[in-house]
Amino acid sequence: MTLSPTSQHHHPQTSIDIINISTDFGPTTPPSASPESEQQLSTFMIEVRNRLARLETAHVEIERLKTALAESEAARQALEAQLAAATGTATSLAPKPSSSRPPPATTTTTTASASVSTTCTNATSVTPSSPGNQLSFASVVASNVDAKRKKKPAARPPPPPSVSKASATLARLFAPQSDIPYGYQFIYFATPVRRSLSELRRLVQGVVLNNSRVLDIQYPVQNVISFLVHNDYVLTVTKAMHLHGRGCSPLIDFDPCDPINLKDPKLASLSPDLRVQKAIEVKSLRSLSFVRRFVRISVAHSFLLYDRINQAQFNAILKEEMLARSSSSAAAKPRSPSSDQERLAKKQRLSYLGYLLHHDAETASLLAYAVSPTLSATEDLEMSESSDN
């Protein structure tokens, strides 16, 4: 069979290069015009039909792989939904078991379908299928949540005292007993300027005095300031004030219980005895309300020996301190009250101790705590100035 030039014109000789394709689809170039072209053409047509058959087989395999991939994707989404549901119910007390299971993936003979089926099978084995598994999963989640919670830092221990303060404390504890009588007393100094108690505390510390041994600072009158210290610390305070205060000396003839020192106009109508009682209350009882708790009983006992308070007042202070110490050691520390509540409580305690001079404990408590007194601006300032900063 001989090809005409027209046939050669419509079927030009072409060359197709296939790169990086492992599948051999046979010859793609028709035979050239030659005496043996008829036999070559029949061979070429057979190869073309074989190639078309292989293409159809590849197309069927591709469609099968697409179907397997779609089924695998559906199984993956079902597993993700079950995992999300199990995580959401992990924190509940009675988690419900999962009722739906993902459809199994179609297994194929190809490498791609086999790998997808293996992945789906492994994911299905992890999915909880019984209440026992879900409870263990919930416990694992709860333990992870507890582990992620931040732990509160432990309270730091108090810093150790300085060497000088520790040495002074040891010297007082183990030194031979002196001839100075036991007790506490007030030292009075004249001052032309009235300063805040916090500033006075800084000044006391600045002149190398132990601030913790100055138990209370008050203004009994406008231009007089008092320091409550132990008897064995009086000489130290007097020397420091004389050295750093330009020769200032304590007031020897000042009497804080003199009714003249009560400048409050509300007390002008009281009798002299009641005015003296009020002066004692303002001085001694207020000092007992503001000294540090660990020395309050000791100071109260000293005031009892010097007749600044009576036995009923001392018993009330002792009972209050013992109750406060036992409650603080047995229970957690209560929430600290506000400054207004604290001042009101101190004022009620002062009233209670003052009523004990002429009434029994039950009547004094009824008079002091039955009706809460209202703090005025003057009393509020007076109470804050008498506090131990």
GROMACS .gro file of C-alpha atoms in nm, residues 133-368:
model
  236
  133ASN     CA    1  -1.221   0.452   7.814
  134GLN     CA    2  -1.402   0.784   7.829
  135LEU     CA    3  -1.359   0.807   8.207
  136SER     CA    4  -0.985   0.745   8.176
  137PHE     CA    5  -0.965   1.007   7.902
  138ALA     CA    6  -1.152   1.252   8.127
  139SER     CA    7  -0.912   1.186   8.412
  140VAL     CA    8  -0.616   1.249   8.181
  141VAL     CA    9  -0.765   1.579   8.065
  142ALA     CA   10  -0.840   1.683   8.425
  143SER     CA   11  -0.485   1.603   8.531
  144ASN     CA   12  -0.348   1.809   8.243
  145VAL     CA   13  -0.568   2.103   8.344
  146ASP     CA   14  -0.449   2.077   8.704
  147ALA     CA   15  -0.089   2.065   8.589
  148LYS     CA   16  -0.132   2.379   8.382
  149ARG     CA   17  -0.268   2.577   8.674
  150LYS     CA   18  -0.015   2.811   8.819
  151LYS     CA   19   0.083   2.734   9.173
  152LYS     CA   20   0.082   3.021   9.418
  153PRO     CA   21   0.434   3.116   9.520
  154ALA     CA   22   0.520   3.022   9.874
  155ALA     CA   23   0.532   3.304  10.125
  156ARG     CA   24   0.882   3.431  10.176
  157PRO     CA   25   1.020   3.400  10.528
  158PRO     CA   26   1.075   3.726  10.714
  159PRO     CA   27   1.421   3.874  10.669
  160PRO     CA   28   1.664   3.810  10.953
  161PRO     CA   29   1.724   4.101  11.194
  162SER     CA   30   2.030   4.314  11.158
  163VAL     CA   31   2.343   4.230  11.353
  164SER     CA   32   2.315   4.534  11.578
  165LYS     CA   33   1.948   4.471  11.661
  166ALA     CA   34   2.010   4.101  11.727
  167SER     CA   35   2.307   4.184  11.950
  168ALA     CA   36   2.100   4.433  12.151
  169THR     CA   37   1.820   4.181  12.195
  170LEU     CA   38   2.058   3.909  12.315
  171ALA     CA   39   2.220   4.156  12.554
  172ARG     CA   40   1.882   4.238  12.710
  173LEU     CA   41   1.791   3.870  12.740
  174PHE     CA   42   2.113   3.741  12.896
  175ALA     CA   43   2.251   4.048  13.073
  176PRO     CA   44   2.248   4.058  13.454
  177GLN     CA   45   1.932   4.199  13.608
  178SER     CA   46   1.961   4.574  13.665
  179ASP     CA   47   1.831   4.781  13.954
  180ILE     CA   48   1.584   4.961  13.725
  181PRO     CA   49   1.229   4.869  13.829
  182TYR     CA   50   1.011   4.680  13.588
  183GLY     CA   51   0.754   4.881  13.396
  184TYR     CA   52   0.685   5.132  13.123
  185GLN     CA   53   0.661   5.508  13.138
  186PHE     CA   54   0.595   5.812  12.922
  187ILE     CA   55   0.866   6.064  12.838
  188TYR     CA   56   0.736   6.411  12.751
  189PHE     CA   57   0.910   6.667  12.531
  190ALA     CA   58   0.800   7.014  12.430
  191THR     CA   59   0.771   7.074  12.056
  192PRO     CA   60   0.680   7.399  11.879
  193VAL     CA   61   0.582   7.219  11.556
  194ARG     CA   62   0.324   6.941  11.529
  195ARG     CA   63   0.437   6.675  11.281
  196SER     CA   64   0.280   6.353  11.164
  197LEU     CA   65   0.354   6.037  11.357
  198SER     CA   66   0.498   5.862  11.052
  199GLU     CA   67   0.752   6.142  11.013
  200LEU     CA   68   0.837   6.120  11.382
  201ARG     CA   69   0.895   5.749  11.342
  202ARG     CA   70   1.146   5.815  11.065
  203LEU     CA   71   1.320   6.078  11.278
  204VAL     CA   72   1.342   5.839  11.572
  205GLN     CA   73   1.502   5.578  11.349
  206GLY     CA   74   1.737   5.843  11.208
  207VAL     CA   75   1.888   5.924  11.549
  208VAL     CA   76   1.992   5.560  11.598
  209LEU     CA   77   1.702   5.466  11.826
  210ASN     CA   78   1.535   5.126  11.809
  211ASN     CA   79   1.195   5.207  11.661
  212SER     CA   80   1.042   4.887  11.795
  213ARG     CA   81   1.126   4.986  12.153
  214VAL     CA   82   0.936   5.314  12.124
  215LEU     CA   83   0.596   5.155  12.180
  216ASP     CA   84   0.368   5.455  12.134
  217ILE     CA   85   0.387   5.820  12.031
  218GLN     CA   86   0.111   6.064  12.124
  219TYR     CA   87   0.028   6.432  12.143
  220PRO     CA   88  -0.139   6.472  12.486
  221VAL     CA   89  -0.166   6.847  12.421
  222GLN     CA   90  -0.093   7.069  12.125
  223ASN     CA   91   0.279   7.137  12.189
  224VAL     CA   92   0.380   6.832  12.392
  225ILE     CA   93   0.478   6.492  12.254
  226SER     CA   94   0.511   6.171  12.456
  227PHE     CA   95   0.708   5.850  12.399
  228LEU     CA   96   0.606   5.527  12.572
  229VAL     CA   97   0.918   5.319  12.641
  230HIS     CA   98   1.043   5.062  12.890
  231ASN     CA   99   1.212   5.189  13.204
  232ASP     CA  100   1.552   5.055  13.098
  233TYR     CA  101   1.529   5.246  12.768
  234VAL     CA  102   1.446   5.586  12.918
  235LEU     CA  103   1.810   5.691  12.958
  236THR     CA  104   1.893   5.593  12.599
  237VAL     CA  105   1.605   5.797  12.458
  238THR     CA  106   1.687   6.096  12.679
  239LYS     CA  107   2.053   6.097  12.574
  240ALA     CA  108   1.967   6.066  12.204
  241MET     CA  109   1.712   6.349  12.220
  242HIS     CA  110   1.959   6.569  12.411
  243LEU     CA  111   2.239   6.494  12.165
  244HIS     CA  112   2.044   6.527  11.839
  245GLY     CA  113   1.773   6.765  11.958
  246ARG     CA  114   2.001   7.059  12.041
  247GLY     CA  115   1.996   7.005  12.414
  248CYS     CA  116   1.624   6.934  12.458
  249SER     CA  117   1.531   6.781  12.791
  250PRO     CA  118   1.222   6.592  12.904
  251LEU     CA  119   0.941   6.774  13.082
  252ILE     CA  120   0.954   6.674  13.447
  253ASP     CA  121   0.651   6.862  13.582
  254PHE     CA  122   0.406   6.776  13.304
  255ASP     CA  123   0.096   6.590  13.427
  256PRO     CA  124  -0.110   6.437  13.144
  257CYS     CA  125  -0.398   6.360  13.384
  258ASP     CA  126  -0.444   6.720  13.481
  259PRO     CA  127  -0.799   6.822  13.377
  260ILE     CA  128  -0.655   7.144  13.238
  261ASN     CA  129  -0.495   6.944  12.957
  262LEU     CA  130  -0.837   6.834  12.829
  263LYS     CA  131  -0.914   7.098  12.568
  264ASP     CA  132  -1.224   6.933  12.427
  265PRO     CA  133  -1.523   7.172  12.483
  266LYS     CA  134  -1.758   6.873  12.513
  267LEU     CA  135  -1.590   6.782  12.843
  268ALA     CA  136  -1.612   7.128  13.000
  269SER     CA  137  -1.937   7.046  13.180
  270LEU     CA  138  -1.797   6.735  13.354
  271SER     CA  139  -1.703   6.725  13.719
  272PRO     CA  140  -1.334   6.729  13.819
  273ASP     CA  141  -1.340   6.356  13.898
  274LEU     CA  142  -1.490   6.271  13.560
  275ARG     CA  143  -1.239   6.493  13.387
  276VAL     CA  144  -0.955   6.309  13.560
  277GLN     CA  145  -1.115   5.979  13.457
  278LYS     CA  146  -1.134   6.101  13.099
  279ALA     CA  147  -0.770   6.213  13.109
  280ILE     CA  148  -0.663   5.868  13.228
  281GLU     CA  149  -0.874   5.706  12.957
  282VAL     CA  150  -0.730   5.925  12.684
  283LYS     CA  151  -0.373   5.862  12.796
  284SER     CA  152  -0.340   5.510  12.933
  285LEU     CA  153  -0.624   5.325  12.762
  286ARG     CA  154  -0.551   5.475  12.424
  287SER     CA  155  -0.187   5.375  12.454
  288LEU     CA  156  -0.295   5.019  12.530
  289SER     CA  157  -0.510   5.023  12.218
  290PHE     CA  158  -0.223   5.120  11.989
  291VAL     CA  159   0.083   4.940  12.127
  292ARG     CA  160   0.197   4.627  11.949
  293ARG     CA  161   0.004   4.316  12.037
  294PHE     CA  162   0.297   4.110  12.164
  295VAL     CA  163   0.371   4.366  12.444
  296ARG     CA  164   0.014   4.477  12.521
  297ILE     CA  165  -0.033   4.246  12.819
  298SER     CA  166   0.303   4.348  12.963
  299VAL     CA  167   0.221   4.718  12.930
  300ALA     CA  168  -0.126   4.664  13.079
  301HIS     CA  169   0.025   4.482  13.376
  302SER     CA  170   0.263   4.772  13.432
  303PHE     CA  171  -0.025   5.021  13.417
  304LEU     CA  172  -0.214   4.808  13.668
  305LEU     CA  173   0.079   4.818  13.912
  306TYR     CA  174   0.097   5.197  13.885
  307ASP     CA  175  -0.284   5.238  13.922
  308ARG     CA  176  -0.332   5.374  13.574
  309ILE     CA  177  -0.598   5.109  13.508
  310ASN     CA  178  -0.803   4.896  13.747
  311GLN     CA  179  -0.826   4.520  13.779
  312ALA     CA  180  -1.144   4.492  13.571
  313GLN     CA  181  -0.983   4.676  13.281
  314PHE     CA  182  -0.673   4.456  13.300
  315ASN     CA  183  -0.886   4.141  13.303
  316ALA     CA  184  -1.076   4.264  12.997
  317ILE     CA  185  -0.751   4.336  12.810
  318LEU     CA  186  -0.605   3.999  12.910
  319LYS     CA  187  -0.916   3.812  12.796
  320GLU     CA  188  -0.923   3.998  12.464
  321GLU     CA  189  -0.557   3.926  12.393
  322MET     CA  190  -0.580   3.558  12.485
  323LEU     CA  191  -0.884   3.517  12.262
  324ALA     CA  192  -0.712   3.696  11.972
  325ARG     CA  193  -0.398   3.484  12.003
  326SER     CA  194  -0.586   3.155  12.021
  327SER     CA  195  -0.805   3.241  11.722
  328SER     CA  196  -0.508   3.354  11.512
  329SER     CA  197  -0.315   3.033  11.583
  330ALA     CA  198  -0.607   2.792  11.537
  331ALA     CA  199  -0.779   2.943  11.232
  332ALA     CA  200  -0.672   3.116  10.914
  333LYS     CA  201  -0.597   3.485  10.928
  334PRO     CA  202  -0.923   3.678  10.875
  335ARG     CA  203  -0.965   3.940  10.615
  336SER     CA  204  -0.821   4.270  10.734
  337PRO     CA  205  -1.090   4.528  10.808
  338SER     CA  206  -1.097   4.867  10.648
  339SER     CA  207  -0.942   5.169  10.817
  340ASP     CA  208  -1.283   5.308  10.917
  341GLN     CA  209  -1.387   4.978  11.074
  342GLU     CA  210  -1.056   4.952  11.255
  343ARG     CA  211  -1.086   5.302  11.400
  344LEU     CA  212  -1.444   5.234  11.503
  345ALA     CA  213  -1.342   4.911  11.677
  346LYS     CA  214  -1.064   5.089  11.865
  347LYS     CA  215  -1.303   5.363  11.975
  348GLN     CA  216  -1.552   5.104  12.101
  349ARG     CA  217  -1.275   4.924  12.287
  350LEU     CA  218  -1.168   5.251  12.450
  351SER     CA  219  -1.525   5.320  12.555
  352TYR     CA  220  -1.556   4.971  12.699
  353LEU     CA  221  -1.238   5.006  12.903
  354GLY     CA  222  -1.349   5.349  13.023
  355TYR     CA  223  -1.688   5.221  13.138
  356LEU     CA  224  -1.514   4.953  13.343
  357LEU     CA  225  -1.408   5.221  13.593
  358HIS     CA  226  -1.763   5.248  13.731
  359HIS     CA  227  -1.954   4.949  13.585
  360ASP     CA  228  -1.923   4.574  13.570
  361ALA     CA  229  -1.806   4.398  13.253
  362GLU     CA  230  -2.155   4.319  13.122
  363THR     CA  231  -2.283   4.675  13.165
  364ALA     CA  232  -1.965   4.823  13.018
  365SER     CA  233  -1.992   4.596  12.715
  366LEU     CA  234  -2.358   4.686  12.671
  367LEU     CA  235  -2.286   5.058  12.688
  368ALA     CA  236  -1.987   5.041  12.453
   0.00000   0.00000   0.00000
